[in-house]
PDB file of C-alpha atoms and ligand atoms in Angstrom:
ATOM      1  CA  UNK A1173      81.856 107.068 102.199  1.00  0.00           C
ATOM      2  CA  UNK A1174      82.654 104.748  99.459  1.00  0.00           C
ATOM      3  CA  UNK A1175      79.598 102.064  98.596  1.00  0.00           C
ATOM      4  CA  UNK A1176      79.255  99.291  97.172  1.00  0.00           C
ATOM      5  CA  UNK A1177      78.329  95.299  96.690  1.00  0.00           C
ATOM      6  CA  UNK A1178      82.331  94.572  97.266  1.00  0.00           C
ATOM      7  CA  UNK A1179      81.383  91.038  95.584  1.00  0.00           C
ATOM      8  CA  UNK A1180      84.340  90.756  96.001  1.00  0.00           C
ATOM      9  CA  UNK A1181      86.806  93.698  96.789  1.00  0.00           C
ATOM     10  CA  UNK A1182      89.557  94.349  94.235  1.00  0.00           C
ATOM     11  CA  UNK A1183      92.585  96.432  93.499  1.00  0.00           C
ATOM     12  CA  UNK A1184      90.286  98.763  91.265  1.00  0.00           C
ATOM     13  CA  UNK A1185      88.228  99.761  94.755  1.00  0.00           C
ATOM     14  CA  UNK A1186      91.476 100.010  97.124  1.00  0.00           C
ATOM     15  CA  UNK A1187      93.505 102.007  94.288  1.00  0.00           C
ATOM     16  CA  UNK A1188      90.214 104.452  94.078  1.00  0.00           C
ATOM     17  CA  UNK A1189      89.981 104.903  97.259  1.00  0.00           C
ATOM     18  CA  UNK A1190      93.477 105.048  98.505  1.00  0.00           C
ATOM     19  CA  UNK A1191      93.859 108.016  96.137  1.00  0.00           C
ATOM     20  CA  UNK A1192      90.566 109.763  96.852  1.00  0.00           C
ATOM     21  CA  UNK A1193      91.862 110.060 100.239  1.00  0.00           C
ATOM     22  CA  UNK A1194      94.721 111.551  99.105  1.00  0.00           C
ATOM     23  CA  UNK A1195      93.508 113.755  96.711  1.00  0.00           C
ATOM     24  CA  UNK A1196      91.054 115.251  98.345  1.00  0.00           C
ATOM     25  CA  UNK A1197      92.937 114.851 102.104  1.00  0.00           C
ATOM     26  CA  UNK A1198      90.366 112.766 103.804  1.00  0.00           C
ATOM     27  CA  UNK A1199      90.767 111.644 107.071  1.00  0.00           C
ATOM     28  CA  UNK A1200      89.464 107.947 107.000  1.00  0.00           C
ATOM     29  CA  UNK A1201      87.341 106.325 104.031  1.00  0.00           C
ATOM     30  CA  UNK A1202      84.629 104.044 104.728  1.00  0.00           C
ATOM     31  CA  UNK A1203      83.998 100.873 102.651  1.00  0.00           C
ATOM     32  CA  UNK A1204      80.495 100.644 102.942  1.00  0.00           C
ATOM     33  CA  UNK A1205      79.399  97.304 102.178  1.00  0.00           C
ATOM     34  CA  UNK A1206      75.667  97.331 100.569  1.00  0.00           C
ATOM     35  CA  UNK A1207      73.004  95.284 102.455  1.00  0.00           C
ATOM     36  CA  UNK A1208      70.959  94.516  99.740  1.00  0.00           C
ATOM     37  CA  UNK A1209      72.435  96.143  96.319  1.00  0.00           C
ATOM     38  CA  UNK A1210      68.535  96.663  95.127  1.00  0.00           C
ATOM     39  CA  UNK A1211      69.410  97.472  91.733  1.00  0.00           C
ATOM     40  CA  UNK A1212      71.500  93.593  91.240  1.00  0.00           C
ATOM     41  CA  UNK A1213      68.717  91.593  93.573  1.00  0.00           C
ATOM     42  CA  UNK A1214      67.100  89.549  90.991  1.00  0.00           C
ATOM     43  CA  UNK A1215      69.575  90.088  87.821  1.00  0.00           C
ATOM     44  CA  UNK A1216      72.427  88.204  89.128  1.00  0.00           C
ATOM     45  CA  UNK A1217      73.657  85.559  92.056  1.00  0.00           C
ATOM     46  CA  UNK A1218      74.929  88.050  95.442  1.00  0.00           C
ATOM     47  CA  UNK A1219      77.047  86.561  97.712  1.00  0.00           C
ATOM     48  CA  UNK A1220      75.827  87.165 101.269  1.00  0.00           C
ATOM     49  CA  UNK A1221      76.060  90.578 102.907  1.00  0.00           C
ATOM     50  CA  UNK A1222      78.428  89.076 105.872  1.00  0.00           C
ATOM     51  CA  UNK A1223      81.136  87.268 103.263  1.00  0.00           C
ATOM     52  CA  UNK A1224      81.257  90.513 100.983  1.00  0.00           C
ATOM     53  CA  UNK A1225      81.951  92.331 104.577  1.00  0.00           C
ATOM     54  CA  UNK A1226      84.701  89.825 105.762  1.00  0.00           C
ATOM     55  CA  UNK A1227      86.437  90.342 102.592  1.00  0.00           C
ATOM     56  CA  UNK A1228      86.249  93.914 102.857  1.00  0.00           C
ATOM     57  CA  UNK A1229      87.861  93.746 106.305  1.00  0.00           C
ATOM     58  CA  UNK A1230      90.722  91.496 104.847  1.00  0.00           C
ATOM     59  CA  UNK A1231      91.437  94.128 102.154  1.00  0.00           C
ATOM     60  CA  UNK A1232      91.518  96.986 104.271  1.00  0.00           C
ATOM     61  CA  UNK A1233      93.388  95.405 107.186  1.00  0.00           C
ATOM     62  CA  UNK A1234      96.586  97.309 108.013  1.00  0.00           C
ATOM     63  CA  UNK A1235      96.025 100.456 105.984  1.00  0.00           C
ATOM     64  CA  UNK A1236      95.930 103.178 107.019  1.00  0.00           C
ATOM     65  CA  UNK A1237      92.495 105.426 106.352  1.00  0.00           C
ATOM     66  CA  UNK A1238      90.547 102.728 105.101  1.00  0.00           C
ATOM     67  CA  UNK A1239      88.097 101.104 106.984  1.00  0.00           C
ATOM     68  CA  UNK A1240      85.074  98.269 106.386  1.00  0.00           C
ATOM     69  CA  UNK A1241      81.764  99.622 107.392  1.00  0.00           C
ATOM     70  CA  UNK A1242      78.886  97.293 108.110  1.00  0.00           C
ATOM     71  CA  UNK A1243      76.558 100.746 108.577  1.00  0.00           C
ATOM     72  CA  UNK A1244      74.388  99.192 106.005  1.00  0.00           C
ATOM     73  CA  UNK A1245      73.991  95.672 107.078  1.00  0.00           C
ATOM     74  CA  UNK A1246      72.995  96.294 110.524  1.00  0.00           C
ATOM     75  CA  UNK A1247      70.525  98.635 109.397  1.00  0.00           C
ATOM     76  CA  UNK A1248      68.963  96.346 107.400  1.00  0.00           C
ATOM     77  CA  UNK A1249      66.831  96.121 104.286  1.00  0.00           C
ATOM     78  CA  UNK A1250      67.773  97.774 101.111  1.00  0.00           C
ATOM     79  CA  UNK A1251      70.575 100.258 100.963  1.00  0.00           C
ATOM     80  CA  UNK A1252      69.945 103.102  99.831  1.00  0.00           C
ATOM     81  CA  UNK A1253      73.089 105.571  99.816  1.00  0.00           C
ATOM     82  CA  UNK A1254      70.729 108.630 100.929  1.00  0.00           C
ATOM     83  CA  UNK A1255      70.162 106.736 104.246  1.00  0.00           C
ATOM     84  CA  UNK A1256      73.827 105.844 105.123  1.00  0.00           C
ATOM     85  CA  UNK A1257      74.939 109.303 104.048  1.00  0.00           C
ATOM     86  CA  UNK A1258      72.472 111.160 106.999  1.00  0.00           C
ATOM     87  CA  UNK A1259      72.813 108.288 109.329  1.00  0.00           C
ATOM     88  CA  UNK A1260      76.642 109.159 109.041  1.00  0.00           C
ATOM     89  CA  UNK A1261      75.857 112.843 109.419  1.00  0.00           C
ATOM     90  CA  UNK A1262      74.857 111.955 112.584  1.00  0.00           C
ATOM     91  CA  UNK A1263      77.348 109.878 113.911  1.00  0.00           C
ATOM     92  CA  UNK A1264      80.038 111.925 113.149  1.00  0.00           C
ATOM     93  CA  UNK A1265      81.716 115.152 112.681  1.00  0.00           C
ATOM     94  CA  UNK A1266      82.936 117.560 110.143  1.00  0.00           C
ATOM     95  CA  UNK A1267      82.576 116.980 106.288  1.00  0.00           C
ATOM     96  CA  UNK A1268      80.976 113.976 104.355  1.00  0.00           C
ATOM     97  CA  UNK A1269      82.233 112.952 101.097  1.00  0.00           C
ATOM     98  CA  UNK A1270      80.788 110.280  98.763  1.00  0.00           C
ATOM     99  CA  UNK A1271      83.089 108.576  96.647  1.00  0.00           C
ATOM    100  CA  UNK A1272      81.931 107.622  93.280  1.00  0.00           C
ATOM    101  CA  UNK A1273      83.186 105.349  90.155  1.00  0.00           C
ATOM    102  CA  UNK A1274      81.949 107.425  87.022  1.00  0.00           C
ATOM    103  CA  UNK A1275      80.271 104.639  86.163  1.00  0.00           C
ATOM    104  CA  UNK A1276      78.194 104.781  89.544  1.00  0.00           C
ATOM    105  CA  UNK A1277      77.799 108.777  88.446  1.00  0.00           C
ATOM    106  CA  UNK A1278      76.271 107.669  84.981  1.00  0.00           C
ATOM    107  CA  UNK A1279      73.753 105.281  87.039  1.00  0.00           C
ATOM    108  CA  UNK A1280      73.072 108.325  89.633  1.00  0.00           C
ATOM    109  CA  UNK A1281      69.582 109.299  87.466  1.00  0.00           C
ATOM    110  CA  UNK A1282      68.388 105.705  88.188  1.00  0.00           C
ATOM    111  CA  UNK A1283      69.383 106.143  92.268  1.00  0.00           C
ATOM    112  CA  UNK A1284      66.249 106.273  94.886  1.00  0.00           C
ATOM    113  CA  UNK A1285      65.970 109.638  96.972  1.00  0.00           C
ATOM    114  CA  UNK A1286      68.316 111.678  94.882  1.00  0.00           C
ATOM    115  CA  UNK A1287      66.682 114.802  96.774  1.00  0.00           C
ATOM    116  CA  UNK A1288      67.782 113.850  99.312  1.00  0.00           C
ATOM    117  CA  UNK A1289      71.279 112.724  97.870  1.00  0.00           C
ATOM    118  CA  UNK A1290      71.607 115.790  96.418  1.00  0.00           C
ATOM    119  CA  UNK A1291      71.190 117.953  99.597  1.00  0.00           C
ATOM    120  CA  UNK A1292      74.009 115.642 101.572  1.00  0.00           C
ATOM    121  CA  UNK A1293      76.311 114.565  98.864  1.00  0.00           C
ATOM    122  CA  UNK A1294      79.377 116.013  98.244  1.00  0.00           C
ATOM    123  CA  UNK A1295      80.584 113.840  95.524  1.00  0.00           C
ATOM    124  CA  UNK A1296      84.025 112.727  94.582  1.00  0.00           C
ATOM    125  CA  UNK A1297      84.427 111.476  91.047  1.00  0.00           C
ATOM    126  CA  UNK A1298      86.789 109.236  90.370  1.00  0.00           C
ATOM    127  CA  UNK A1299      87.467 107.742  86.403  1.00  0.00           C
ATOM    128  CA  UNK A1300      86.272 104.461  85.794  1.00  0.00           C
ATOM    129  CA  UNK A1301      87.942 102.801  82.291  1.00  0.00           C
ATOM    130  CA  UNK A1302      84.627 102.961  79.848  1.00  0.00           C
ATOM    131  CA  UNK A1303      82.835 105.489  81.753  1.00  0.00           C
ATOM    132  CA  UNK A1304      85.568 108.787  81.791  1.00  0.00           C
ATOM    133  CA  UNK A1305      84.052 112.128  81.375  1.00  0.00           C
ATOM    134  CA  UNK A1306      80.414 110.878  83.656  1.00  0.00           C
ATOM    135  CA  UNK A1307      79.609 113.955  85.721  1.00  0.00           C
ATOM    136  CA  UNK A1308      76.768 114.389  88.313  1.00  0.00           C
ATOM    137  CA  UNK A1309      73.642 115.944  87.191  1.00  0.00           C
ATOM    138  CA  UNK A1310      73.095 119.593  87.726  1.00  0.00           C
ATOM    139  CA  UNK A1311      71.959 120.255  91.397  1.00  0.00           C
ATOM    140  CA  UNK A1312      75.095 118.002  92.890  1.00  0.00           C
ATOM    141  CA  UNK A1313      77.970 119.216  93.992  1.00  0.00           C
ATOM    142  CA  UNK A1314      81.137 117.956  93.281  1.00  0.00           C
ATOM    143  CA  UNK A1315      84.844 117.616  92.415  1.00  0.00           C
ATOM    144  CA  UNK A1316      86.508 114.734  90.479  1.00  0.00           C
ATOM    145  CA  UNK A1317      89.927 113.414  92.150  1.00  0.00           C
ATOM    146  CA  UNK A1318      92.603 111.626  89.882  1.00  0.00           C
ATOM    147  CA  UNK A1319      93.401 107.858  90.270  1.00  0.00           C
ATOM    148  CA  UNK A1320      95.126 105.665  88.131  1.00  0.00           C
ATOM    149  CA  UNK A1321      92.678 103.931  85.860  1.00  0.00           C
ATOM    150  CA  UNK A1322      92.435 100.213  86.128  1.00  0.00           C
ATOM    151  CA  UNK A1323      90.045  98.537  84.077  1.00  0.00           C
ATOM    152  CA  UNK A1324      89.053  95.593  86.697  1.00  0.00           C
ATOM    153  CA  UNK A1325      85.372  94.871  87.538  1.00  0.00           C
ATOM    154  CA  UNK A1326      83.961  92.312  90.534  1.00  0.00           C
ATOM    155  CA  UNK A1327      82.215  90.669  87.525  1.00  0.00           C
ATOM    156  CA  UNK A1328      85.354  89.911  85.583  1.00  0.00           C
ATOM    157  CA  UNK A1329      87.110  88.478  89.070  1.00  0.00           C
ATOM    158  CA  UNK A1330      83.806  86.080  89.337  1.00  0.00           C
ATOM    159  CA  UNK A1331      84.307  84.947  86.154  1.00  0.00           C
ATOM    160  CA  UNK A1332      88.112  84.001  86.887  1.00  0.00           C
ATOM    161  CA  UNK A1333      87.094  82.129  89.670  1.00  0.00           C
ATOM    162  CA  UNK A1334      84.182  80.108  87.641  1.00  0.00           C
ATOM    163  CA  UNK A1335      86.960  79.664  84.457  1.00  0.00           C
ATOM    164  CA  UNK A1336      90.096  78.846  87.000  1.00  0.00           C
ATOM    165  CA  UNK A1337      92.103  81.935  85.661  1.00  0.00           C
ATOM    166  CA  UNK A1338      94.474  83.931  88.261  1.00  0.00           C
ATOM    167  CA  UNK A1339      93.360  86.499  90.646  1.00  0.00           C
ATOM    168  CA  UNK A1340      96.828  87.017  92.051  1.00  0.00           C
ATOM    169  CA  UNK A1341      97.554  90.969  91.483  1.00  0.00           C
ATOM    170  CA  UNK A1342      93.783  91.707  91.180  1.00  0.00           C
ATOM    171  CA  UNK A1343      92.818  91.504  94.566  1.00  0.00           C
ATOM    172  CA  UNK A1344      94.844  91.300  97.989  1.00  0.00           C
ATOM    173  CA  UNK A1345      96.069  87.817  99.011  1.00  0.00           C
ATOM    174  CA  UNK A1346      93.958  88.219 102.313  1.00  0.00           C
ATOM    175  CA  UNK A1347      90.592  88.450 100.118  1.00  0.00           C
ATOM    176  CA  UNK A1348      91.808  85.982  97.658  1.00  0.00           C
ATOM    177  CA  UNK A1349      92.405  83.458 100.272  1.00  0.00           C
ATOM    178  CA  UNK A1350      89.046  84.714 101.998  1.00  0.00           C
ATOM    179  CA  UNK A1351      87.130  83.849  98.332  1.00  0.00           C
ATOM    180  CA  UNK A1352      88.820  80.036  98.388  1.00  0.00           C
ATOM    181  CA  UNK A1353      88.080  79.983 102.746  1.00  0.00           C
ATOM    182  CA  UNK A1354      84.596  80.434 102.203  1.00  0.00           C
ATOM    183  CA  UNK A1355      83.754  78.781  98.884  1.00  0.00           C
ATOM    184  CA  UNK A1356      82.438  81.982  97.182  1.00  0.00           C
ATOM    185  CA  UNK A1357      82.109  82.040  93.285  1.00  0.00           C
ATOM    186  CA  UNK A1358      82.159  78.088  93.442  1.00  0.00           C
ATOM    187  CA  UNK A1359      85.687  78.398  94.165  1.00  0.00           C
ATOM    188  CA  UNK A1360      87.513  75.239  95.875  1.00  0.00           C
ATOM    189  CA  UNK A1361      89.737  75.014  99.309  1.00  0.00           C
ATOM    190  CA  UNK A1362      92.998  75.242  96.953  1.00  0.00           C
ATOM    191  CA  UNK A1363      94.905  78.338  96.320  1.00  0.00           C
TER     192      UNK A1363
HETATM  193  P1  ATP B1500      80.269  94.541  89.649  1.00  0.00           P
HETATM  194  O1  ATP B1500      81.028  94.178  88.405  1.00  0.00           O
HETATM  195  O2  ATP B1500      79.757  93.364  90.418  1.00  0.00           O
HETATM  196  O3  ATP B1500      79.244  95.626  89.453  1.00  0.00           O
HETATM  197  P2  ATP B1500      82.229  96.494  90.447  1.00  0.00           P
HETATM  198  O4  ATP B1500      83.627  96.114  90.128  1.00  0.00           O
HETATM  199  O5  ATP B1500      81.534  97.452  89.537  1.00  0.00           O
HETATM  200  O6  ATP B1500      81.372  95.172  90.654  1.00  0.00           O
HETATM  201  P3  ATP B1500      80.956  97.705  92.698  1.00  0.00           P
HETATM  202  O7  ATP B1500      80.930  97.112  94.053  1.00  0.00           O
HETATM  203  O8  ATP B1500      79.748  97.631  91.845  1.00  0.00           O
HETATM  204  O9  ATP B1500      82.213  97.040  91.927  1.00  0.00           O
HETATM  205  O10 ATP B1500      81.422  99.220  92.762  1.00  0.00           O
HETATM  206  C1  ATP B1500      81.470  99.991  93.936  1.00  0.00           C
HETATM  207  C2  ATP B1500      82.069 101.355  93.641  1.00  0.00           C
HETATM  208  O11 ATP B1500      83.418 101.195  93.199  1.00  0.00           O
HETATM  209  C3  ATP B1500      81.361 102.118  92.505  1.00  0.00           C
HETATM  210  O12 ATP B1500      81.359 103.509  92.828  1.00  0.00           O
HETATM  211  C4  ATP B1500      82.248 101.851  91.312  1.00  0.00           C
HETATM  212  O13 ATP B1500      82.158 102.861  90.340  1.00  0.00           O
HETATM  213  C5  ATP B1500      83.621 101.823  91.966  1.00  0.00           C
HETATM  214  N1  ATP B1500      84.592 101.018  91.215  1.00  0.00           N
HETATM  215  C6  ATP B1500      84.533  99.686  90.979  1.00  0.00           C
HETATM  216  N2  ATP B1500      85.576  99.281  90.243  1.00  0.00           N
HETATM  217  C7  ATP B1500      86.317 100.385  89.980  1.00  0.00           C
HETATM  218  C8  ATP B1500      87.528 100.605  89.232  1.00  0.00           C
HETATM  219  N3  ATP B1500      88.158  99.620  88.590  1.00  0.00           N
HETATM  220  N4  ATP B1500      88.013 101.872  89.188  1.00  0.00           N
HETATM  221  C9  ATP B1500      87.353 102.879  89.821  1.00  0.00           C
HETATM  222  N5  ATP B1500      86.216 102.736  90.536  1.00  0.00           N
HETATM  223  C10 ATP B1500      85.702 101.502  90.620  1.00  0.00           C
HETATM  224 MG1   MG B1501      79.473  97.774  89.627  1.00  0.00          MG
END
């Protein structure tokens, strides 16, 4: 499982996860798209649940081991990682992994039901450009996976959009045209 608002996907997410599978020879790697992101409700703008999904589903179409995973949205309500992780448990076999930015495993102290996140999780750290060195709390268990560091954020793509700078290279075409398609970030018809 890899979380996260995905508002919108970029090459920073796809390069992470591509080589987490890798790395740590996962069969498939879930993009799960967050339903409500409680910790951004009320601090900044989200766009809706179902546009952050279809651009997840652009990125990841034709690649192999990476899928879009609406677990989150049709559940409902806030997302809380602990949740997907056992509702995943039950769907499906063998091991679960959780991919995390180190920047997520900085945040992890702030996280609802880290019990029970701690019990399920096994955690996959991957370096995040300001955040290298962030390591889970005692209690989790974990192993960090090396990806090429690309210092790229959602919130810096936004901002492109809003100050007409390029996104070409930052994000696939299929999400950049997807962005434009559906107006997000107060972005025009145009490419
Ligand atoms: P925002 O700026 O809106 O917070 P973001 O770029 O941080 O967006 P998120 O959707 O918040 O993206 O992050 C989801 C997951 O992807 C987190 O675990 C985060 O650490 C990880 N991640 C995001 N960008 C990168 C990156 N450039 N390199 C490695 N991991 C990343
Ligand atoms: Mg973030």
């Amino acid at each position: 499982m890899f979380g996260g608002t995905f508002d919108p996907p970029h090459v920073g997410h796809l390069v992470a996860a591509i080589n987490a599978r890798h790395g740590a020879d996962l069969d498939r790697v879930l993009l799960v798209v967050a339903n409500e992101p409680w910790q951004k409700v009320g601090v900044r703008d989200l766009s809706p649940a179902a546009d952050r999904f279809a651009m997840v589903e652009a990125a990841v179409a034709g690649v192999d081991g990476l899928e879009a995973s609406d677990i989150e949205i049709v559940r409902g309500g806030r997302s809380y990682t602990a949740d997907t992780l056992e509702q995943l448990a039950e769907e499906a076999s063998g091991v679960l992994f959780l991919i995390l930015g180190s920047d997520a495993v900085a945040g992890l102290s702030t996280w609802e039901h880290t019990d029970r996140l701690r019990e399920t999780a096994h955690i996959i750290v991957v370096e995040r450009p300001g955040t290298e060195g962030a390591r889970p709390p005692q209690g989790y268990r974990y192993e960090v996976v090396d990806v090429p560091l690309l210092e790229v954020s959602s919130t810096d793509v936004r901002a492109r959009v809003v100050d007409g700078q390029p996104l070409d290279y930052l994000l696939p075409r299929s999400v950049i045209a997807c962005i434009h398609e559906r107006g997000l970030y107060g972005a025009g018809p145009d490419l």
